[in-house]
PDB file of C-alpha atoms in Angstrom:
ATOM      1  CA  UNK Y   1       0.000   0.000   0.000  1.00  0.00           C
ATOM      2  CA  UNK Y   2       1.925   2.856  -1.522  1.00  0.00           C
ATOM      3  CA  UNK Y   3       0.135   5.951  -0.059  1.00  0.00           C
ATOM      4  CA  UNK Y   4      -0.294   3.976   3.010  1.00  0.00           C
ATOM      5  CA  UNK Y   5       3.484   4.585   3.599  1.00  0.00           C
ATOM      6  CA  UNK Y   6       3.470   7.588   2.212  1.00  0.00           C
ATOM      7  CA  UNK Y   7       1.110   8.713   4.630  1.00  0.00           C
ATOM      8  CA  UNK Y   8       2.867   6.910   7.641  1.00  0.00           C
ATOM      9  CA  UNK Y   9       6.305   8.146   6.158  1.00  0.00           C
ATOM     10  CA  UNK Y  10       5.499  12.018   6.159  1.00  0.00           C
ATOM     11  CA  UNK Y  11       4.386  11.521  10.171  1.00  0.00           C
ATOM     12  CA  UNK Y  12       7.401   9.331  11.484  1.00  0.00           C
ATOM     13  CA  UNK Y  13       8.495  12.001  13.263  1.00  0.00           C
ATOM     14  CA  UNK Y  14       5.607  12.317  15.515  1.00  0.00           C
ATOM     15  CA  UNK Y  15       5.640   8.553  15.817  1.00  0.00           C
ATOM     16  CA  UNK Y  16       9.263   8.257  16.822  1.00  0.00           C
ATOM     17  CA  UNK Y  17      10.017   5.044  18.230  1.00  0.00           C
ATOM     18  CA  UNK Y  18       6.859   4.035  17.666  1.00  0.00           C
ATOM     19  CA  UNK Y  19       6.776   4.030  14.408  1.00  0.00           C
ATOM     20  CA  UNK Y  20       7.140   0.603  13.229  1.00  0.00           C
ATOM     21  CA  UNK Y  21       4.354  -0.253  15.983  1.00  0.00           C
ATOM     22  CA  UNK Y  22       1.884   1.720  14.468  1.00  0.00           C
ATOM     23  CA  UNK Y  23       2.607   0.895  10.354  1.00  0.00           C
ATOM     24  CA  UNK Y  24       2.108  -2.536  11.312  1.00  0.00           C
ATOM     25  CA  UNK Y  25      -0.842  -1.799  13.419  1.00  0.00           C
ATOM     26  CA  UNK Y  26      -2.455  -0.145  10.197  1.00  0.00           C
ATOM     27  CA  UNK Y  27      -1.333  -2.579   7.640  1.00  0.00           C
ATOM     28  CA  UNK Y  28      -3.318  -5.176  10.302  1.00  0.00           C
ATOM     29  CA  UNK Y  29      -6.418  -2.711   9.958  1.00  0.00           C
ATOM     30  CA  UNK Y  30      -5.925  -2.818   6.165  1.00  0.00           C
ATOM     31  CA  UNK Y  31      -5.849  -6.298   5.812  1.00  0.00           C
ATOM     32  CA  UNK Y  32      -8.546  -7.162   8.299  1.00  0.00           C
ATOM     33  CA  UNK Y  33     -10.495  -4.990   6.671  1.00  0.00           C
ATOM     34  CA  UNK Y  34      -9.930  -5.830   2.930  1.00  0.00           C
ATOM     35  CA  UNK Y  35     -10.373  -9.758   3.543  1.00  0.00           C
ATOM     36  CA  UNK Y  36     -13.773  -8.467   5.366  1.00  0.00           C
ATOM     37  CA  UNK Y  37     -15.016  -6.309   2.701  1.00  0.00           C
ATOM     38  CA  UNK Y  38     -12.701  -6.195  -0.662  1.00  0.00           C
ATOM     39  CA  UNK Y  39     -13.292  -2.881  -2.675  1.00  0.00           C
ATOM     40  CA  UNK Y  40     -12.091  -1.238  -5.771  1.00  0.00           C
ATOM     41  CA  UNK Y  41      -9.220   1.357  -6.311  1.00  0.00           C
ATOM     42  CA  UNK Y  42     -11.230   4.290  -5.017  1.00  0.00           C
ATOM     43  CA  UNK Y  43     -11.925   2.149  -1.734  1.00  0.00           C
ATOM     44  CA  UNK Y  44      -8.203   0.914  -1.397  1.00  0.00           C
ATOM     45  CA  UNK Y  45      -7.543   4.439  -1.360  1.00  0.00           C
ATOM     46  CA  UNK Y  46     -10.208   6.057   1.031  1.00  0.00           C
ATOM     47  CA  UNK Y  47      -8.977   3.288   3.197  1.00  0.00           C
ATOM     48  CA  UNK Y  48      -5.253   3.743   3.074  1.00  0.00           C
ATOM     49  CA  UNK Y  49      -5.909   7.414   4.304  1.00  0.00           C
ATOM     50  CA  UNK Y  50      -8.241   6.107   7.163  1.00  0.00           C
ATOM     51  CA  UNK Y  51      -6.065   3.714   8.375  1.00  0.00           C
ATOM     52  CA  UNK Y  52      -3.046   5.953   8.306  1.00  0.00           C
ATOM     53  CA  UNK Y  53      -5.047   8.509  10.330  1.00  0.00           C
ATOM     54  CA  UNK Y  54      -7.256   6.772  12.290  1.00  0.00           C
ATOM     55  CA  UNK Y  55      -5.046   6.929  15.597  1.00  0.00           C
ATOM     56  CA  UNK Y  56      -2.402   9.366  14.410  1.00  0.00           C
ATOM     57  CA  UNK Y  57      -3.434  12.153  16.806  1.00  0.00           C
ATOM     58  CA  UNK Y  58      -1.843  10.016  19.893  1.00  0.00           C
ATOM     59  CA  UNK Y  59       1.305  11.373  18.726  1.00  0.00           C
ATOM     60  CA  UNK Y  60       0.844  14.708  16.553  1.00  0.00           C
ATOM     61  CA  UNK Y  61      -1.244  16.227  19.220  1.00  0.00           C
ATOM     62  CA  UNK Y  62      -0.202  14.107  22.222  1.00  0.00           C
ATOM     63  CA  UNK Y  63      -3.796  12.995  23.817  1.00  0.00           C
ATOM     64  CA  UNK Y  64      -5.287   9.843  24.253  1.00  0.00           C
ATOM     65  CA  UNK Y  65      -8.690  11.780  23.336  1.00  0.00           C
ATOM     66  CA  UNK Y  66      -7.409  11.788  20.045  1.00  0.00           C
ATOM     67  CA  UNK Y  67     -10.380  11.076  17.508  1.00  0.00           C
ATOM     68  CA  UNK Y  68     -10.750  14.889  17.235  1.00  0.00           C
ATOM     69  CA  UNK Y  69      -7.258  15.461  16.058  1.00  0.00           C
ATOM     70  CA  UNK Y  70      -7.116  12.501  14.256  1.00  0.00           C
ATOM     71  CA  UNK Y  71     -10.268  13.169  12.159  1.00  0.00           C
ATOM     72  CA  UNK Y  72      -8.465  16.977  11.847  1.00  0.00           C
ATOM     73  CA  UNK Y  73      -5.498  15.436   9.868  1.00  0.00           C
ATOM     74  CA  UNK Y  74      -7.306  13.345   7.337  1.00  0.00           C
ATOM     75  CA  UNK Y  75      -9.812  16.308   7.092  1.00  0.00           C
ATOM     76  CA  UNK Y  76      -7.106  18.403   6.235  1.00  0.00           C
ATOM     77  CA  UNK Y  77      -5.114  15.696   3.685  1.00  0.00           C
ATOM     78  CA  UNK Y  78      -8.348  15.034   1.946  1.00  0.00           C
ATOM     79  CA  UNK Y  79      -8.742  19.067   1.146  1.00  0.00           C
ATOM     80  CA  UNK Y  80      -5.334  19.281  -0.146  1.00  0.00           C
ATOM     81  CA  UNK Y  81      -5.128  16.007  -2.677  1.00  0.00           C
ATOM     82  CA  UNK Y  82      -8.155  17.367  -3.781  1.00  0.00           C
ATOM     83  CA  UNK Y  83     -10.695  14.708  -1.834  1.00  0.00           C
ATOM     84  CA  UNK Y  84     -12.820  16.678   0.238  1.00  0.00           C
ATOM     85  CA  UNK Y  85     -15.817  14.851  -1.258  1.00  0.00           C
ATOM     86  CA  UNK Y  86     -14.455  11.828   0.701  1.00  0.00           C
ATOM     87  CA  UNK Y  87     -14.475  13.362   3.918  1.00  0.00           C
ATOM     88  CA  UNK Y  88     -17.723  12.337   4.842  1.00  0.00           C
ATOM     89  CA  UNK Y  89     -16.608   8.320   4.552  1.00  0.00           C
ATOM     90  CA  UNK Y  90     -13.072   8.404   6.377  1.00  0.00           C
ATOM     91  CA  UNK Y  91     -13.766  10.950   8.777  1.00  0.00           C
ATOM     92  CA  UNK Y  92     -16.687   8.293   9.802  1.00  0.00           C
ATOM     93  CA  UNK Y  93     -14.262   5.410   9.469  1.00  0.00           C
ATOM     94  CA  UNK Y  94     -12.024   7.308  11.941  1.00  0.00           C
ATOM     95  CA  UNK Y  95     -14.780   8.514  14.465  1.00  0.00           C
ATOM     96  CA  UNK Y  96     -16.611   5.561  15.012  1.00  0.00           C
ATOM     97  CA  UNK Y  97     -13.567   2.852  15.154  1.00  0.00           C
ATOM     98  CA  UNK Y  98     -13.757   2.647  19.049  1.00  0.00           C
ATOM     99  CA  UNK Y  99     -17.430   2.380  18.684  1.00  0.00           C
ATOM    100  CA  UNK Y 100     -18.410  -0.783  20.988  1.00  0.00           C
ATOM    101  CA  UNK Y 101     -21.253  -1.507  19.517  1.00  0.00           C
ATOM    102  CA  UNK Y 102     -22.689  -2.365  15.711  1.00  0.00           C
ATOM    103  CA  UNK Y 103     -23.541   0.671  13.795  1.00  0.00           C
ATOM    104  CA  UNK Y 104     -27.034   1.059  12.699  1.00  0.00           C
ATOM    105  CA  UNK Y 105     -28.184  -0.586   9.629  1.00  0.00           C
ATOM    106  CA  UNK Y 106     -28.216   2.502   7.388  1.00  0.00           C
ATOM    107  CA  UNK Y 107     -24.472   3.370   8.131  1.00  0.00           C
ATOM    108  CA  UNK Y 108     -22.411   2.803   5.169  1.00  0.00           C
ATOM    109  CA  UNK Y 109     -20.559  -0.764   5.275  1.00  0.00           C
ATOM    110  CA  UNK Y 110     -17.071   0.317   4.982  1.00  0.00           C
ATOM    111  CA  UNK Y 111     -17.463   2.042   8.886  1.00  0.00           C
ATOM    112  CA  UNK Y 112     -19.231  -0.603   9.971  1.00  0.00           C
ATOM    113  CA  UNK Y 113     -15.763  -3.056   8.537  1.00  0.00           C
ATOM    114  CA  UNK Y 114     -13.526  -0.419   9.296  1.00  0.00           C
ATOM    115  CA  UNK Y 115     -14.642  -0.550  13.111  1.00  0.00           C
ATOM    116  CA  UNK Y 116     -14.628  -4.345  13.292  1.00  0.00           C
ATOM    117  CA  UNK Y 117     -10.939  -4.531  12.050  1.00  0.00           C
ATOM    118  CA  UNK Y 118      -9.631  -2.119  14.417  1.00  0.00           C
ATOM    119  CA  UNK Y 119     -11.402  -4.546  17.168  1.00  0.00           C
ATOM    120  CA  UNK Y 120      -9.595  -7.621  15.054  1.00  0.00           C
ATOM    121  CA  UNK Y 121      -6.049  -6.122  15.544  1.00  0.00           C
ATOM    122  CA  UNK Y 122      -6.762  -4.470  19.217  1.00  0.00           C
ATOM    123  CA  UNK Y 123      -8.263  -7.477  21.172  1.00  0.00           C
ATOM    124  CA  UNK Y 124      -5.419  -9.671  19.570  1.00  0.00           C
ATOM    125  CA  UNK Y 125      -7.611 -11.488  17.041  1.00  0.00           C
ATOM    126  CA  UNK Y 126      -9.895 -12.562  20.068  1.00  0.00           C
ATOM    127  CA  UNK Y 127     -12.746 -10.943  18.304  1.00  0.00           C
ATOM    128  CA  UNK Y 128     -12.890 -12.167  14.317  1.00  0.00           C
ATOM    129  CA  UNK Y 129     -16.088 -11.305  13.011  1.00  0.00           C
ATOM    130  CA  UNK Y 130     -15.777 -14.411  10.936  1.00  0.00           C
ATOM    131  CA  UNK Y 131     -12.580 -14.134   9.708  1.00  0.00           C
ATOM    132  CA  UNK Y 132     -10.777 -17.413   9.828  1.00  0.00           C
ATOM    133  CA  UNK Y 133      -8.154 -17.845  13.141  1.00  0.00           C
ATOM    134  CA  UNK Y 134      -5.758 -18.599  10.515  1.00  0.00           C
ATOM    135  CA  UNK Y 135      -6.113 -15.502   8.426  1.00  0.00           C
ATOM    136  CA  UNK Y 136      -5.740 -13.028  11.409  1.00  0.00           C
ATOM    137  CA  UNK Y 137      -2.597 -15.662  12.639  1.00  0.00           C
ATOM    138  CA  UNK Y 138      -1.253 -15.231   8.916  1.00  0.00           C
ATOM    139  CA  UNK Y 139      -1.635 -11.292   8.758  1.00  0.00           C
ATOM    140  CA  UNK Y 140      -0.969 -11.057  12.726  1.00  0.00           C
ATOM    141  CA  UNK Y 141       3.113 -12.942  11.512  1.00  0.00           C
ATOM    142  CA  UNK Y 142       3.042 -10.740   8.425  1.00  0.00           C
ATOM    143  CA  UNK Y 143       2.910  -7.468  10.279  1.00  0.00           C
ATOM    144  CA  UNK Y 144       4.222  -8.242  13.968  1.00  0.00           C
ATOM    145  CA  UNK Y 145       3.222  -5.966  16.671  1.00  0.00           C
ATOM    146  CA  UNK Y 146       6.178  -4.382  17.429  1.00  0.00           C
ATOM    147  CA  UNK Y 147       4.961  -2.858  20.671  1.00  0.00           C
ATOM    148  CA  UNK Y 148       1.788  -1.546  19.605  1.00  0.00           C
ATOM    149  CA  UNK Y 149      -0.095  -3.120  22.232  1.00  0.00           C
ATOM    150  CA  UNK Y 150       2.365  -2.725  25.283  1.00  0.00           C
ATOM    151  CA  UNK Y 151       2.592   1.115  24.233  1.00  0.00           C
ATOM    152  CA  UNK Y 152      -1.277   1.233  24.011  1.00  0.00           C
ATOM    153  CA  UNK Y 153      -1.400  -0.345  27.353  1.00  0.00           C
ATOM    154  CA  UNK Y 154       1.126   2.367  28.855  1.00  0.00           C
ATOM    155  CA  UNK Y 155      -0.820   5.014  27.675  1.00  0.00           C
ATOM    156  CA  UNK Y 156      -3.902   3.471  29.019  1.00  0.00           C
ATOM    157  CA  UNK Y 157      -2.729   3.241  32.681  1.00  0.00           C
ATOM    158  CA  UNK Y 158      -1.227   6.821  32.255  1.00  0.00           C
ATOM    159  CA  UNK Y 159      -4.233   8.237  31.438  1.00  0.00           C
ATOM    160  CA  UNK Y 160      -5.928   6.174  33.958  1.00  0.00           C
ATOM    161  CA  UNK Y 161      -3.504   7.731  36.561  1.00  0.00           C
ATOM    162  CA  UNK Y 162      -4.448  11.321  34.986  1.00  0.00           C
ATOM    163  CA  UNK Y 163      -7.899  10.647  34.492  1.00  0.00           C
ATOM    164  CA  UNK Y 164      -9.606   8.265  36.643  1.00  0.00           C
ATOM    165  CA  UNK Y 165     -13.012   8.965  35.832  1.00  0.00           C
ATOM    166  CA  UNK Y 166     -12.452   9.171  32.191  1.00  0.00           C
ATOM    167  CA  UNK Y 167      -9.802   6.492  31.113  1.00  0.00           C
ATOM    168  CA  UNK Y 168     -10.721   6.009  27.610  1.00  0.00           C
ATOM    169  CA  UNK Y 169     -11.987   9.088  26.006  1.00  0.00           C
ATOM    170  CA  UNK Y 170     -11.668   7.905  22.512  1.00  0.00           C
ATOM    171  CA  UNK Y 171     -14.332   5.018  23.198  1.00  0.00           C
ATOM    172  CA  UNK Y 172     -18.005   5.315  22.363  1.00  0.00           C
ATOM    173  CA  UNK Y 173     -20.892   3.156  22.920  1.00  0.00           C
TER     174      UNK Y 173
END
């Protein structure tokens, strides 16, 4: 996924050392997502900007309430390639991905997939949505984790610490 590393590529800065951590963590996204609902170019595309996004404002605006900034950036890469008439789709992708429950039946499919693949990759491929244990194993080895989880897991009891009564701001029911 060219632009996918692109995307990653012009932030690495922001995501220092964690870098690798989070590339993988995407290209996981990506994959869970494409094996749950393959697209066309256009969707490969709106995709590879919504995964490269999607938790980017942990480190460009250092918060764990980082959907807002996170939505920001893609808003603002969509308006300069010229894709502001995809904002609708990825900013949803990106704002609902923590969403614990099923989105309503009217909600496009792609944030509906988007948010189950982000589940896939964050509960460790105990949640599948009917992918195969041997397909999230397969893209799990392909992609290792590379600390994503232990950092997410730092920043989780840090903001716990900070935060009692409001631990996980980026999740919605």
């Amino acid at each position: 996924m060219p632009l996918l590393d692109t995307l990653l590529d012009a932030h690495a800065s922001s995501l220092g050392g964690d870098a690798m951590g989070y590339r993988n963590h995407a290209y996981r996204v990506a994959n869970f997502y494409w094996r749950l609902l393959p697209g066309n170019a256009d969707m490969l595309e709106k995709l590879s900007i919504a995964v490269a996004f999607h938790d980017l404002g942990i480190w460009t605006a250092g918060t764990f309430d980082y959907l807002p900034p996170s939505r920001a950036l893609a808003r603002d890469h969509l308006r300069a390639i010229g894709r502001a008439g995809w904002q609708r789709d990825v900013d949803a992708m990106i704002a609902h991905h923590h969403r614990c429950r099923r989105m309503p039946p009217e909600t496009h499919a792609s944030v509906e997939t988007f948010r189950r693949a982000d589940w896939i990759d964050v509960s460790n491929g105990v949640l599948r949505f009917g992918l195969a244990r041997d397909v999230v194993r397969d893209v799990r080895a392909a992609f290792p984790d590379a600390g994503f989880h232990r950092r997410l897991l730092h920043l989780t009891l840090q903001r716990l610490r900070r935060h009692p009564l409001s631990p996980l701001p980026m999740m919605r029911w």
